[in-house]
Amino acid sequence: MNQIIGSSEQTRRLPREWEAGMSMARKYATSGPRYTSYPTAPQFSEDFDLTRYRNWQGRREHHGDPLSLYVHLPFCHDICYYCGCNKVVTRKEGVAARYLAQLSKELEMQSQIVGKDRPVTQMHWGGGTPTYLNDGEITELMHSLASRFRLLDKGYREYSIEIDPRTVSSATIALLKGVGFNRISLGVQDFDERVQKAVNRIQPYTQVAELVEATRAHGFRSLSFDLIYGLPYQDHVSMAETLRKVISLRPDRIACYNYAHLPERFLPQRSIDRHTLPEPEEKLLLAQMISATLQDAGYRYIGMDHYVLPDDELAKAQGESRLQRNFQGYSLQLADDLLGLGVSSISQIGDFYLQNARDLPAYYQMLEDGQLPITKGYRINNEDKLRRRVIMSLICDLSLDIAEVEREFGIDFRVHFHDALEELNPAFEDRLMEFDAGMLRVTAAGRPFLRNLCMPFDEYLEHHSRSGKAQFSATV
Ligand code: SF4
């Protein structure tokens, strides 16, 4: 398939399906949400009345329903120039210890409110760099969680952690398994040395390969890689080599993100020379190449930048409506409530979205004052529920049963969503989406455009676009 690798002469002889994909990408290029929630985070408000949530929790009986936890650990040793995450770059002694002390106060308060005895079927530690914590601190935090929530050590559970390969040894991998993690996500980004230097993140292939070996040796259930395309000096030649190395390590899941260069919004990106970034055409080519190469290597594209091996649970779950999308991306639907812990984390509990203070001083101060560190929130209404159901079904199941939605929400789908369906006309004409026996289906050609296909169902998008802020990244 890869006539393009090697020289610019050859890049003109692209496989016909790549050409078609690139021309479609040009047509649908815009910016839009990744829909890790609906409504999306810009809709959360500081005017939210937290007592409404507290009162609702006071009346609620959760009957031991499963719970999902997200723990945000914000510190990093060094800055990666492409970074748009909420993090604190520091090497100051004691910062992690202070954070853990404050976090344990939040755990105590939240476990009283949300329920101590609910089985935690999913847990994810993200950042920042969770492995900024040393081995002792990792163990301490896991104990702190276990003393406030019902962590599981048997039965089906997904406990995952994001790892910066530069920060851990094989011994730490053993410790992570020992304290209960069964999934690992490695931030790989790119294996090319020149690219790594330009983004200030040097991590040789051998370092990653050793960790991969260690995760296999310790029997982790699943290994994910994060990659980024659109970084400085990336081109189809360097990307071919990165993909060859990635495929040789055979992670179960690969998330491949499109780098958005927004230096006016993310200060570290000012260290990137924009002239070293791939031109838009080259970037489109990279996207096509990643998709074709990974699928040729046996990965299945489940949508929204995610590729998985066919025997991975996410691949199986997609056909069985057991897939969900939340702030951590795609996962199995194992719990309805997600409790976010730590600075800037977001919870989705019942009809509520709740967001913690985004900066450390505010987060610490609220906990010192004995308050929940929540600064924003949103309670979804019936229209939100309907639209969330439509958008999440398209993203997770790649289809929507119209009759089922009509029954569930008492609407006539074609009337209620008349404008959205009109807006989707070009997508129907381009066969990105189709009506088929009462189902609205995303076709194989439509998968790379999932965000575009969901956006017409988003009631708030127009309002956000009018606000003039660059809030969302490129859709393709
Ligand atoms: S990319 Fe990850 S490791 Fe790098 S600065 Fe951002 S949060 Fe830290």
Tab-separated table of C-alpha atoms and ligand atoms in Angstrom, residues 75-76 78-80 82-87 89 127-129 164 166 189 201, ligand 1:
chain	number	residue	atom	x	y	z
A	75	PHE	CA	3.008	17.548	38.630
A	76	CYS	CA	5.635	17.076	35.899
A	78	ASP	CA	9.907	18.924	32.749
A	79	ILE	CA	7.760	20.730	30.269
A	80	CYS	CA	6.847	19.153	26.913
A	82	TYR	CA	3.308	20.768	22.874
A	83	CYS	CA	1.474	20.369	26.193
A	84	GLY	CA	-2.043	21.722	26.663
A	85	CYS	CA	-2.780	19.833	29.902
A	86	ASN	CA	-3.477	21.206	33.334
A	87	LYS	CA	-0.129	20.599	35.047
A	89	VAL	CA	6.106	21.772	36.239
A	127	GLY	CA	-2.115	14.087	34.951
A	128	GLY	CA	0.283	15.830	34.721
A	129	THR	CA	2.449	12.831	35.401
A	164	ASP	CA	5.629	8.988	31.314
A	166	ARG	CA	11.046	8.783	31.352
A	189	GLN	CA	4.061	10.663	21.154
A	201	ARG	CA	10.702	15.094	25.438
B	1	SF4	S1	2.685	16.348	28.089
B	1	SF4	FE1	2.383	15.259	30.000
B	1	SF4	S2	4.449	15.079	30.852
B	1	SF4	FE2	4.576	16.643	29.284
B	1	SF4	S3	4.263	18.596	30.372
B	1	SF4	FE3	2.269	17.922	29.636
B	1	SF4	S4	1.354	16.776	31.293
B	1	SF4	FE4	3.551	16.949	31.714
